[in-house]
Structures are given as C-alpha cells and as structure tokens.
C-alpha cells in the first residue's frame, strides 16, 4: 500500500488510461470525425470507458495469476535445490540429523517443512550458517522479483507458460495476442496522425499512410538493437508520459474553459436530444483539470528530485544496478519532451498573430460539398435529376436527414436565423449545419 503514495505510480496509471483509451493521441477525434452529426456520442463514450475498465481488470487478474503461478513454481524449485544441499551436508556430517524435525520427509518436502527446517538450522548454526549457502525460499521474495514492461511479456510470461499443459499452444496464442494488440494500437495512433493531415492538405491517403509506416519502421529499428531496451525505457517512462499528460490537460482546458463548458453541454443537448448529466459539467470544468495538474506537478518535482535513470545489468558484478542517464541521453530526453509539446504554443502564436489560417473560411464549403455529393450518390436516377435541377425546396424533398441545428438559445427555426448572416456562430457555421434544401 505504500506504493499508493508514490507519484510515479499514479502518473503511470494515468498514462495507462491515456494509452488504453487513446486520449491525447488524436485517434479518438479522428475516428469520431466519421460519425453522423446526430450520433449518440454519450453512449459511445460510456461504452468504451466501461469496456476499457473491465478489460483492464481482466488483464490485471491474468497478469497477477500468471506472476503468482510463476513465483510458486520458482519457489518450489528453490526448495528442491536447497533440500539437496541439506542432504549433502547430512551425508558429509556437516550437519547433524538431530537438526531435522522428525516429521520432515525429503521425498515429499513442502514449503512449510523446509521453512521450519531452515529456521532450526539458522538458529543452531548461527555462526557457520552463512557458509552453508542456504536460501530462505520465501514466496514473497519471488513475487518481489516480478519484472515489468517488456520483461513482463517476454520473460515472465514466457517462462511461466513453459510450465503450462500444452505449453506450445499457449505460447503461440500469447504471441498472436501481442501482435494483434500492437496492430490495434498502431491503427488508432496512425489514424490520429494521418487523418488531420490528409483532410487539411489533401495529400493522397495511400501514399501518405505507406510513407508514415515506412518512416515508423526505420525509427523502430532503434528499439530492436542490443541496447534497444534502454531506449524503450527512455521513450516509455519519460518522453511519452509527461507530454501526453500535458496535452490532455490542455485539451481539457480548451474545451471546458476557453470554448466553454455550458456551450459544449448545449451543443451536446442539440446533438443527443437530451441534456447530459450535470456530473460531466463539474468533472470537465473542475475535477479533471485539477487532478491532472496535481499529477503533472508531482511528476515534474519528482523528476527534479530524482534524475531519470534505468536498471542495467552489470556483467562484471553479475548484478543489476540503477544508473542515471548520461548527458547525451538527457539532452535527447529533453528534446523529445520539447518536440512533443512544442506544436501547441507554436500554432497558438501563429494563429494569434494571423500567420496561419485556422481553416474557418473553407470548412463550411467543403462540408457542404462533401455532404451534397454523398447524398447525390445515394439517390435514384429520377430523384437525382430532380434534386439537381430543383430550385424551390417545395418541388423536391430534401435528401438530407432531418436534424436540428444548434443556432444558439432563443432561436426558433433555421430559416429565421439564416436570414441573419452575422448570427452567433457566423455564416460559416450556418452553412455547414443547415440542410441544402433550406439554403
């Protein structure tokens, strides 16, 4: 329970939630951009959150069950090895048989019997005990040796599965699962990268996607060399977690405080047809930013108090030691953190001084054109001709699905508001949200 007071644990837990839900990567926004305007995003968000929660609980049970199974196997192996040492000492008269409890049976030695025998020998042979080289073989010690990260998947799990019945089958299933998990994660990540660039700059989708995959492949070669695990630690523990938390905080502040939580709730009401729970209002506006700000502050303070480092195997000492990153690695680490967060202030400055267009002038036109072409393609031949040639809305029914456009409080009908081009959201928003039959 003392681990619950460690800010590093909470930072990694928050990062796990971000990774599992795809928050901060842009993948969720990219996928949601393909939804209809009246899509029930409330149900989708709740469903994905609950699925992620129960999947995480299931994964936790599986992980600790496998680690416990492995620890139990290793503890039994330790008991057998040390029992053979004690038998050797008994046969060579180093130890007296009077030290062995009468109920102990070496052919069926249990962990409890070995622990009792170990304590008797340690008490009687206190001065010569260290020379015997006996281990306590405690299950708690084996559990404390549990690895994490890549070692959990490729060392602990694989070692445990060698003791399973039909171990080759479970090994194949396990690594197929890892491949599918990696592909599923990367599809969402790549969608967050490719979708906004393709939509903004109209680059060929296939060529750009292949180019991103080839570039990522060559970058990934850094992690599969002999020292690759150290770079994985650097990227995973520091360069990916801290910037990700900062990005999510800024996204939360942008929606809740800059755009406005009330305006956001009102638009959700227009989209969903019902008003979301007021619980979301307080969570978005106060609770979430506060908790993430405290988490980020604690993480930064911890990085300042204890410099970043890694666990390395020292061949000469045949032991594992915690070492600090060298100066060039620290420079690379700071560069990675800066590069991940730099686009936010840079784009803000460029748009604040009108050096970069935000695309508001072209959004409505492209939206209307895309929706119109999509609707035309779905019409039958007669309806299509009538839709294109019709100039009066009453002569041909609108192919657009009926939906309500959010035109601000107090608005009665789209036709009344459309007469005012300088409405609450301007003509661009009205053009994007009003059906073509009304335009």
Short mmCIF file of C-alpha atoms in Angstrom, two decimals:
data_model
loop_
_atom_site.label_atom_id
_atom_site.label_comp_id
_atom_site.label_asym_id
_atom_site.label_seq_id
_atom_site.Cartn_x
_atom_site.Cartn_y
_atom_site.Cartn_z
CA UNK A 1 0.00 0.00 0.00
CA UNK A 2 2.95 2.35 0.41
CA UNK A 3 3.23 2.36 -3.39
CA UNK A 4 -0.05 4.30 -3.48
CA UNK A 5 1.84 7.33 -2.12
CA UNK A 6 4.33 7.29 -4.99
CA UNK A 7 3.51 9.92 -7.66
CA UNK A 8 5.27 7.76 -10.24
CA UNK A 9 2.66 5.04 -9.76
CA UNK A 10 -0.23 7.47 -10.32
CA UNK A 11 1.50 9.02 -13.35
CA UNK A 12 1.97 5.60 -14.92
CA UNK A 13 -1.64 4.69 -14.07
CA UNK A 14 -2.90 7.86 -15.76
CA UNK A 15 -0.68 7.18 -18.76
CA UNK A 16 -2.08 3.65 -18.97
CA UNK A 17 -5.60 5.10 -19.12
CA UNK A 18 -4.50 7.53 -21.85
CA UNK A 19 -2.93 4.72 -23.86
CA UNK A 20 -5.85 2.33 -23.36
CA UNK A 21 -8.49 4.89 -24.34
CA UNK A 22 -6.34 6.62 -26.96
CA UNK A 23 -6.64 10.01 -25.23
CA UNK A 24 -4.25 12.73 -26.35
CA UNK A 25 -3.15 10.89 -29.49
CA UNK A 26 -5.89 12.25 -31.75
CA UNK A 27 -7.15 8.81 -32.68
CA UNK A 28 -10.48 9.23 -30.89
CA UNK A 29 -11.07 12.59 -32.59
CA UNK A 30 -10.09 11.12 -35.96
CA UNK A 31 -12.50 8.19 -35.63
CA UNK A 32 -15.32 10.36 -34.30
CA UNK A 33 -14.99 12.72 -37.27
CA UNK A 34 -16.55 9.97 -39.42
CA UNK A 35 -19.71 9.82 -37.29
CA UNK A 36 -23.02 11.36 -38.23
CA UNK A 37 -23.96 14.68 -36.70
CA UNK A 38 -26.70 13.15 -34.56
CA UNK A 39 -24.60 10.17 -33.43
CA UNK A 40 -25.13 9.17 -29.79
CA UNK A 41 -21.61 10.05 -28.64
CA UNK A 42 -22.70 9.82 -25.00
CA UNK A 43 -23.45 6.11 -25.34
CA UNK A 44 -20.24 5.51 -27.30
CA UNK A 45 -18.08 7.25 -24.68
CA UNK A 46 -19.70 5.39 -21.78
CA UNK A 47 -19.49 2.04 -23.59
CA UNK A 48 -15.81 2.43 -24.49
CA UNK A 49 -14.96 3.51 -20.93
CA UNK A 50 -16.70 0.51 -19.36
CA UNK A 51 -15.18 -1.91 -21.87
CA UNK A 52 -11.74 -0.48 -21.13
CA UNK A 53 -12.32 -0.72 -17.39
CA UNK A 54 -13.43 -4.36 -17.42
CA UNK A 55 -10.67 -5.28 -19.88
CA UNK A 56 -8.10 -3.71 -17.57
CA UNK A 57 -9.50 -5.62 -14.58
CA UNK A 58 -9.39 -8.86 -16.58
CA UNK A 59 -5.81 -8.14 -17.66
CA UNK A 60 -4.86 -7.44 -14.04
CA UNK A 61 -6.29 -10.78 -12.91
CA UNK A 62 -4.46 -12.60 -15.69
CA UNK A 63 -1.15 -10.84 -15.03
CA UNK A 64 -1.14 -11.46 -11.28
CA UNK A 65 -2.37 -15.02 -11.72
CA UNK A 66 0.49 -15.77 -14.11
CA UNK A 67 3.03 -14.00 -11.89
CA UNK A 68 1.74 -15.89 -8.85
CA UNK A 69 1.92 -19.19 -10.73
CA UNK A 70 5.49 -18.42 -11.83
CA UNK A 71 6.50 -17.38 -8.29
CA UNK A 72 5.06 -20.60 -6.87
CA UNK A 73 6.93 -22.72 -9.44
CA UNK A 74 10.21 -20.89 -8.76
CA UNK A 75 9.71 -21.20 -5.00
CA UNK A 76 9.18 -24.96 -5.26
CA UNK A 77 12.30 -25.18 -7.40
CA UNK A 78 14.23 -23.26 -4.74
CA UNK A 79 13.01 -25.67 -2.03
CA UNK A 80 14.15 -28.71 -4.04
CA UNK A 81 17.62 -27.25 -4.72
CA UNK A 82 18.22 -26.27 -1.10
CA UNK A 83 16.87 -29.59 0.19
CA UNK A 84 19.51 -31.34 -1.93
CA UNK A 85 22.16 -29.13 -0.33
CA UNK A 86 20.95 -30.10 3.15
CA UNK A 87 21.01 -33.80 2.22
CA UNK A 88 24.59 -33.37 1.05
CA UNK A 89 25.55 -31.72 4.33
CA UNK A 90 23.86 -34.55 6.27
CA UNK A 91 25.69 -37.25 4.31
CA UNK A 92 29.03 -35.47 4.81
CA UNK A 93 28.32 -34.96 8.55
CA UNK A 94 28.47 -31.16 8.22
CA UNK A 95 25.02 -31.08 9.74
CA UNK A 96 23.63 -33.42 12.40
CA UNK A 97 20.44 -35.33 11.70
CA UNK A 98 19.16 -34.15 15.07
CA UNK A 99 18.57 -30.73 13.45
CA UNK A 100 15.98 -32.20 11.11
CA UNK A 101 12.43 -32.36 12.57
CA UNK A 102 11.21 -35.96 12.71
CA UNK A 103 8.12 -35.31 10.56
CA UNK A 104 10.13 -33.92 7.63
CA UNK A 105 10.12 -36.20 4.59
CA UNK A 106 12.68 -35.21 1.94
CA UNK A 107 10.87 -37.17 -0.78
CA UNK A 108 7.72 -35.07 -0.26
CA UNK A 109 9.13 -31.85 1.18
CA UNK A 110 6.65 -29.00 1.44
CA UNK A 111 7.42 -25.29 1.61
CA UNK A 112 6.24 -25.19 5.22
CA UNK A 113 8.50 -28.11 6.25
CA UNK A 114 11.51 -26.53 4.53
CA UNK A 115 10.86 -23.19 6.25
CA UNK A 116 10.73 -24.91 9.65
CA UNK A 117 13.94 -26.85 8.93
CA UNK A 118 15.65 -23.68 7.64
CA UNK A 119 14.83 -21.76 10.82
CA UNK A 120 16.15 -24.58 13.07
CA UNK A 121 19.45 -24.80 11.16
CA UNK A 122 19.84 -20.99 11.13
CA UNK A 123 19.27 -20.85 14.92
CA UNK A 124 21.64 -23.70 15.85
CA UNK A 125 24.37 -22.98 13.27
CA UNK A 126 24.25 -19.22 13.65
CA UNK A 127 27.98 -18.61 13.17
CA UNK A 128 28.52 -21.12 10.34
CA UNK A 129 25.13 -20.55 8.67
CA UNK A 130 26.31 -18.09 6.01
CA UNK A 131 28.89 -20.64 4.79
CA UNK A 132 26.15 -23.20 4.11
CA UNK A 133 24.66 -21.05 1.32
CA UNK A 134 21.03 -21.89 2.04
CA UNK A 135 18.22 -19.69 0.75
CA UNK A 136 15.03 -18.95 2.72
CA UNK A 137 12.81 -19.74 -0.33
CA UNK A 138 10.04 -17.32 0.58
CA UNK A 139 7.15 -16.86 -1.84
CA UNK A 140 7.12 -13.13 -1.07
CA UNK A 141 10.71 -12.80 -2.32
CA UNK A 142 9.80 -14.46 -5.60
CA UNK A 143 6.83 -12.12 -6.05
CA UNK A 144 9.09 -9.11 -5.40
CA UNK A 145 11.30 -10.23 -8.28
CA UNK A 146 8.42 -9.78 -10.74
CA UNK A 147 9.51 -7.78 -13.75
CA UNK A 148 7.52 -5.12 -15.60
CA UNK A 149 7.31 -3.61 -19.05
CA UNK A 150 8.82 -5.66 -21.84
CA UNK A 151 10.29 -8.12 -19.33
CA UNK A 152 6.78 -8.98 -18.15
CA UNK A 153 5.67 -10.04 -21.63
CA UNK A 154 8.84 -11.61 -22.98
CA UNK A 155 10.43 -13.06 -19.82
CA UNK A 156 7.95 -13.63 -17.00
CA UNK A 157 5.01 -14.76 -19.15
CA UNK A 158 7.06 -16.93 -21.48
CA UNK A 159 8.81 -18.60 -18.56
CA UNK A 160 5.51 -19.26 -16.84
CA UNK A 161 3.94 -20.72 -19.97
CA UNK A 162 6.68 -23.32 -20.26
CA UNK A 163 5.10 -24.92 -17.17
CA UNK A 164 1.56 -24.88 -18.61
CA UNK A 165 -0.04 -28.04 -20.01
CA UNK A 166 0.24 -27.89 -23.84
CA UNK A 167 2.70 -25.01 -23.48
CA UNK A 168 3.43 -24.66 -27.26
CA UNK A 169 -0.27 -23.93 -27.94
CA UNK A 170 -0.46 -21.26 -25.23
CA UNK A 171 2.82 -19.72 -26.39
CA UNK A 172 1.51 -19.35 -29.95
CA UNK A 173 -1.78 -17.89 -28.70
CA UNK A 174 0.04 -15.47 -26.41
CA UNK A 175 2.28 -14.03 -29.10
CA UNK A 176 -0.59 -13.82 -31.59
CA UNK A 177 -2.40 -11.77 -28.96
CA UNK A 178 0.62 -9.46 -28.63
CA UNK A 179 0.74 -8.96 -32.41
CA UNK A 180 -2.97 -8.13 -32.54
CA UNK A 181 -2.64 -5.73 -29.61
CA UNK A 182 0.24 -3.95 -31.31
CA UNK A 183 -1.58 -3.69 -34.64
CA UNK A 184 -4.77 -2.47 -32.97
CA UNK A 185 -2.91 0.21 -31.04
CA UNK A 186 -0.95 1.38 -34.07
CA UNK A 187 -4.06 1.62 -36.27
CA UNK A 188 -5.58 4.10 -33.84
CA UNK A 189 -2.32 6.01 -33.48
CA UNK A 190 -1.78 6.20 -37.23
CA UNK A 191 -5.36 7.40 -37.74
CA UNK A 192 -4.67 10.26 -35.34
CA UNK A 193 -1.62 11.21 -37.45
CA UNK A 194 -2.87 10.69 -40.98
CA UNK A 195 -6.50 11.88 -40.78
CA UNK A 196 -5.91 15.57 -39.90
CA UNK A 197 -3.01 15.91 -42.36
CA UNK A 198 -4.93 14.26 -45.21
CA UNK A 199 -8.04 16.36 -44.52
CA UNK A 200 -6.04 19.60 -44.24
CA UNK A 201 -3.52 19.31 -47.05
CA UNK A 202 -5.45 16.90 -49.33
CA UNK A 203 -2.46 14.60 -49.79
CA UNK A 204 -3.01 11.12 -51.30
CA UNK A 205 -4.14 8.89 -48.46
CA UNK A 206 -2.50 5.64 -49.58
CA UNK A 207 0.89 7.18 -50.35
CA UNK A 208 0.99 9.20 -47.14
CA UNK A 209 -0.05 6.23 -44.97
CA UNK A 210 2.62 3.99 -46.52
CA UNK A 211 5.20 6.74 -46.06
CA UNK A 212 4.31 7.09 -42.35
CA UNK A 213 4.55 3.33 -41.85
CA UNK A 214 7.95 3.13 -43.58
CA UNK A 215 9.26 6.04 -41.51
CA UNK A 216 7.96 4.45 -38.29
CA UNK A 217 9.60 1.15 -39.29
CA UNK A 218 13.05 2.76 -39.58
CA UNK A 219 12.56 4.62 -36.30
CA UNK A 220 11.54 1.32 -34.69
CA UNK A 221 14.88 -0.24 -35.63
CA UNK A 222 16.34 1.83 -32.79
CA UNK A 223 14.41 -0.29 -30.29
CA UNK A 224 15.38 -3.74 -31.56
CA UNK A 225 19.15 -3.41 -31.34
CA UNK A 226 21.06 -4.83 -28.38
CA UNK A 227 20.69 -1.61 -26.37
CA UNK A 228 17.14 -1.07 -27.59
CA UNK A 229 15.54 -1.83 -24.22
CA UNK A 230 17.19 1.26 -22.72
CA UNK A 231 15.66 3.43 -25.44
CA UNK A 232 12.29 1.79 -24.82
CA UNK A 233 12.61 2.76 -21.15
CA UNK A 234 13.52 6.32 -22.11
CA UNK A 235 10.62 6.75 -24.52
CA UNK A 236 8.03 4.90 -22.45
CA UNK A 237 8.77 6.29 -18.99
CA UNK A 238 9.54 9.90 -19.82
CA UNK A 239 9.16 11.16 -23.38
CA UNK A 240 5.70 9.65 -23.91
CA UNK A 241 4.10 10.07 -20.49
CA UNK A 242 4.78 13.67 -19.44
CA UNK A 243 3.93 15.33 -22.81
CA UNK A 244 0.84 13.16 -23.10
CA UNK A 245 -0.41 14.35 -19.72
CA UNK A 246 0.26 17.98 -20.67
CA UNK A 247 -1.61 17.57 -23.99
CA UNK A 248 -4.66 16.04 -22.28
CA UNK A 249 -4.71 18.85 -19.70
CA UNK A 250 -4.61 21.48 -22.44
CA UNK A 251 -7.38 19.69 -24.36
CA UNK A 252 -9.50 19.66 -21.21
CA UNK A 253 -8.86 23.36 -20.53
CA UNK A 254 -9.55 24.29 -24.17
CA UNK A 255 -12.99 22.67 -24.09
CA UNK A 256 -14.01 23.46 -20.50
CA UNK A 257 -12.64 26.99 -20.04
CA UNK A 258 -11.83 28.53 -23.42
CA UNK A 259 -14.65 27.14 -25.58
CA UNK A 260 -16.95 26.95 -22.58
CA UNK A 261 -18.50 24.01 -20.77
CA UNK A 262 -22.02 25.48 -20.95
CA UNK A 263 -21.77 25.99 -24.70
CA UNK A 264 -20.38 22.47 -25.09
CA UNK A 265 -23.20 20.98 -22.99
CA UNK A 266 -25.79 22.92 -25.00
CA UNK A 267 -24.42 21.59 -28.29
CA UNK A 268 -24.41 18.05 -26.89
CA UNK A 269 -28.06 18.57 -25.94
CA UNK A 270 -28.88 19.57 -29.50
CA UNK A 271 -26.99 16.58 -30.90
CA UNK A 272 -28.24 13.93 -28.48
CA UNK A 273 -31.79 15.15 -27.95
CA UNK A 274 -31.36 15.12 -24.16
CA UNK A 275 -29.23 17.04 -21.71
CA UNK A 276 -26.17 15.12 -20.39
CA UNK A 277 -25.84 14.64 -16.66
CA UNK A 278 -24.62 17.65 -14.72
CA UNK A 279 -21.94 15.37 -13.31
CA UNK A 280 -19.99 15.85 -16.55
CA UNK A 281 -20.08 19.63 -16.17
CA UNK A 282 -18.23 19.61 -12.85
CA UNK A 283 -15.85 16.84 -13.90
CA UNK A 284 -14.81 18.62 -17.12
CA UNK A 285 -14.57 22.07 -15.59
CA UNK A 286 -13.02 21.46 -12.17
CA UNK A 287 -12.17 17.89 -11.13
CA UNK A 288 -10.29 16.57 -14.17
CA UNK A 289 -8.05 19.63 -14.77
CA UNK A 290 -7.23 19.86 -11.06
CA UNK A 291 -6.30 16.20 -10.68
CA UNK A 292 -4.19 16.15 -13.84
CA UNK A 293 -2.46 19.41 -12.90
CA UNK A 294 -1.54 17.98 -9.47
CA UNK A 295 -0.33 14.79 -11.14
CA UNK A 296 1.82 16.68 -13.64
CA UNK A 297 3.28 18.96 -10.95
CA UNK A 298 4.17 15.99 -8.76
CA UNK A 299 5.80 14.24 -11.71
CA UNK A 300 7.91 17.29 -12.58
CA UNK A 301 9.01 17.68 -8.95
CA UNK A 302 9.91 14.00 -8.78
CA UNK A 303 11.98 14.28 -11.98
CA UNK A 304 13.83 17.20 -10.42
CA UNK A 305 14.47 15.41 -7.12
CA UNK A 306 15.47 12.04 -8.63
CA UNK A 307 17.05 12.34 -12.10
CA UNK A 308 15.84 9.90 -14.76
CA UNK A 309 17.64 6.58 -14.87
CA UNK A 310 17.39 2.95 -15.84
CA UNK A 311 18.17 -0.52 -14.49
CA UNK A 312 21.23 -2.07 -16.14
CA UNK A 313 22.83 -5.47 -15.83
CA UNK A 314 26.48 -5.14 -14.79
CA UNK A 315 28.35 -8.10 -16.27
CA UNK A 316 31.43 -7.75 -14.05
CA UNK A 317 29.35 -7.67 -10.86
CA UNK A 318 26.74 -10.17 -12.11
CA UNK A 319 24.08 -7.93 -10.62
CA UNK A 320 21.53 -5.31 -11.62
CA UNK A 321 22.12 -1.66 -10.71
CA UNK A 322 20.17 1.56 -11.17
CA UNK A 323 22.14 4.03 -13.29
CA UNK A 324 21.44 7.60 -14.34
CA UNK A 325 21.14 8.51 -18.00
CA UNK A 326 24.32 10.06 -19.48
CA UNK A 327 24.35 13.71 -20.57
CA UNK A 328 23.65 12.97 -24.25
CA UNK A 329 20.68 10.78 -23.28
CA UNK A 330 19.34 13.56 -21.02
CA UNK A 331 19.64 16.00 -23.93
CA UNK A 332 17.77 13.56 -26.17
CA UNK A 333 15.13 13.09 -23.47
CA UNK A 334 14.56 16.84 -23.09
CA UNK A 335 14.42 17.22 -26.88
CA UNK A 336 11.76 14.51 -27.17
CA UNK A 337 9.62 16.15 -24.48
CA UNK A 338 10.01 19.58 -26.10
CA UNK A 339 9.23 18.33 -29.61
CA UNK A 340 6.07 16.57 -28.38
CA UNK A 341 4.69 19.71 -26.71
CA UNK A 342 6.16 22.42 -28.99
CA UNK A 343 3.40 22.39 -31.65
CA UNK A 344 0.85 23.67 -29.12
CA UNK A 345 2.50 27.04 -28.30
CA UNK A 346 3.84 27.44 -31.85
CA UNK A 347 0.43 27.03 -33.50
CA UNK A 348 -1.15 29.26 -30.85
CA UNK A 349 1.30 32.06 -31.61
CA UNK A 350 0.93 31.68 -35.37
CA UNK A 351 -2.85 31.80 -35.23
CA UNK A 352 -2.94 34.55 -32.62
CA UNK A 353 -0.96 36.84 -34.93
CA UNK A 354 -2.88 35.57 -38.01
CA UNK A 355 0.22 33.99 -39.52
CA UNK A 356 -1.59 30.68 -40.01
CA UNK A 357 -5.14 30.16 -41.21
CA UNK A 358 -7.41 28.09 -38.98
CA UNK A 359 -9.44 26.85 -41.96
CA UNK A 360 -12.69 28.51 -40.87
CA UNK A 361 -13.23 30.05 -44.32
CA UNK A 362 -13.16 26.73 -46.14
CA UNK A 363 -14.73 24.41 -43.59
CA UNK A 364 -18.38 25.14 -44.43
CA UNK A 365 -17.90 24.96 -48.21
CA UNK A 366 -16.03 21.66 -48.12
CA UNK A 367 -18.54 20.26 -45.66
CA UNK A 368 -21.48 21.24 -47.83
CA UNK A 369 -19.86 19.93 -50.97
CA UNK A 370 -18.96 16.63 -49.36
CA UNK A 371 -22.42 16.11 -47.92
CA UNK A 372 -24.12 17.06 -51.17
CA UNK A 373 -22.01 14.72 -53.30
CA UNK A 374 -22.58 11.90 -50.81
CA UNK A 375 -26.32 12.45 -50.84
CA UNK A 376 -26.46 12.69 -54.65
CA UNK A 377 -24.70 9.35 -54.99
CA UNK A 378 -27.31 7.69 -52.80
CA UNK A 379 -30.29 8.97 -54.75
CA UNK A 380 -32.05 7.10 -57.50
CA UNK A 381 -31.74 8.45 -61.04
CA UNK A 382 -35.05 10.34 -61.02
CA UNK A 383 -34.52 11.76 -57.57
CA UNK A 384 -31.01 12.75 -58.52
CA UNK A 385 -32.15 14.74 -61.58
CA UNK A 386 -34.95 16.36 -59.64
CA UNK A 387 -32.56 17.22 -56.77
CA UNK A 388 -30.01 18.87 -59.06
CA UNK A 389 -32.48 20.79 -61.25
CA UNK A 390 -34.85 21.85 -58.48
CA UNK A 391 -34.59 25.44 -57.31
CA UNK A 392 -37.58 25.56 -55.00
CA UNK A 393 -37.45 23.45 -51.83
CA UNK A 394 -41.12 22.58 -52.08
CA UNK A 395 -40.74 20.96 -55.51
CA UNK A 396 -38.37 18.29 -54.31
CA UNK A 397 -37.98 16.97 -50.79
CA UNK A 398 -34.61 17.49 -49.20
CA UNK A 399 -32.39 14.39 -49.29
CA UNK A 400 -30.75 15.48 -46.08
CA UNK A 401 -31.85 13.75 -42.86
CA UNK A 402 -33.93 15.92 -40.62
CA UNK A 403 -31.95 17.20 -37.71
CA UNK A 404 -31.85 20.25 -35.52
CA UNK A 405 -29.04 22.73 -35.91
CA UNK A 406 -27.74 24.40 -32.79
CA UNK A 407 -28.23 28.09 -33.52
CA UNK A 408 -27.97 29.42 -30.02
CA UNK A 409 -30.52 29.99 -27.27
CA UNK A 410 -33.74 31.66 -28.27
CA UNK A 411 -33.62 30.52 -31.92
CA UNK A 412 -36.91 29.28 -33.33
CA UNK A 413 -36.18 27.99 -36.80
CA UNK A 414 -33.22 27.65 -39.13
CA UNK A 415 -34.94 29.85 -41.71
CA UNK A 416 -35.27 32.75 -39.32
CA UNK A 417 -31.68 32.57 -38.22
CA UNK A 418 -30.29 32.04 -41.71
CA UNK A 419 -31.55 35.48 -42.64
CA UNK A 420 -29.04 36.94 -40.26
CA UNK A 421 -25.56 36.17 -41.61
CA UNK A 422 -23.93 37.58 -38.53
CA UNK A 423 -25.54 35.22 -36.07
CA UNK A 424 -23.93 33.72 -33.02
CA UNK A 425 -21.63 31.44 -34.99
CA UNK A 426 -21.43 33.43 -38.26
CA UNK A 427 -22.41 32.37 -41.76
CA UNK A 428 -19.77 29.62 -41.91
CA UNK A 429 -21.37 27.61 -39.13
CA UNK A 430 -24.89 28.08 -40.53
CA UNK A 431 -23.78 27.00 -43.97
CA UNK A 432 -22.20 23.85 -42.53
CA UNK A 433 -25.15 22.84 -40.38
CA UNK A 434 -28.18 23.93 -42.43
CA UNK A 435 -29.61 21.43 -44.96
CA UNK A 436 -29.05 22.26 -48.60
CA UNK A 437 -32.81 22.39 -49.25
CA UNK A 438 -33.05 25.32 -46.85
CA UNK A 439 -30.10 27.08 -48.44
#
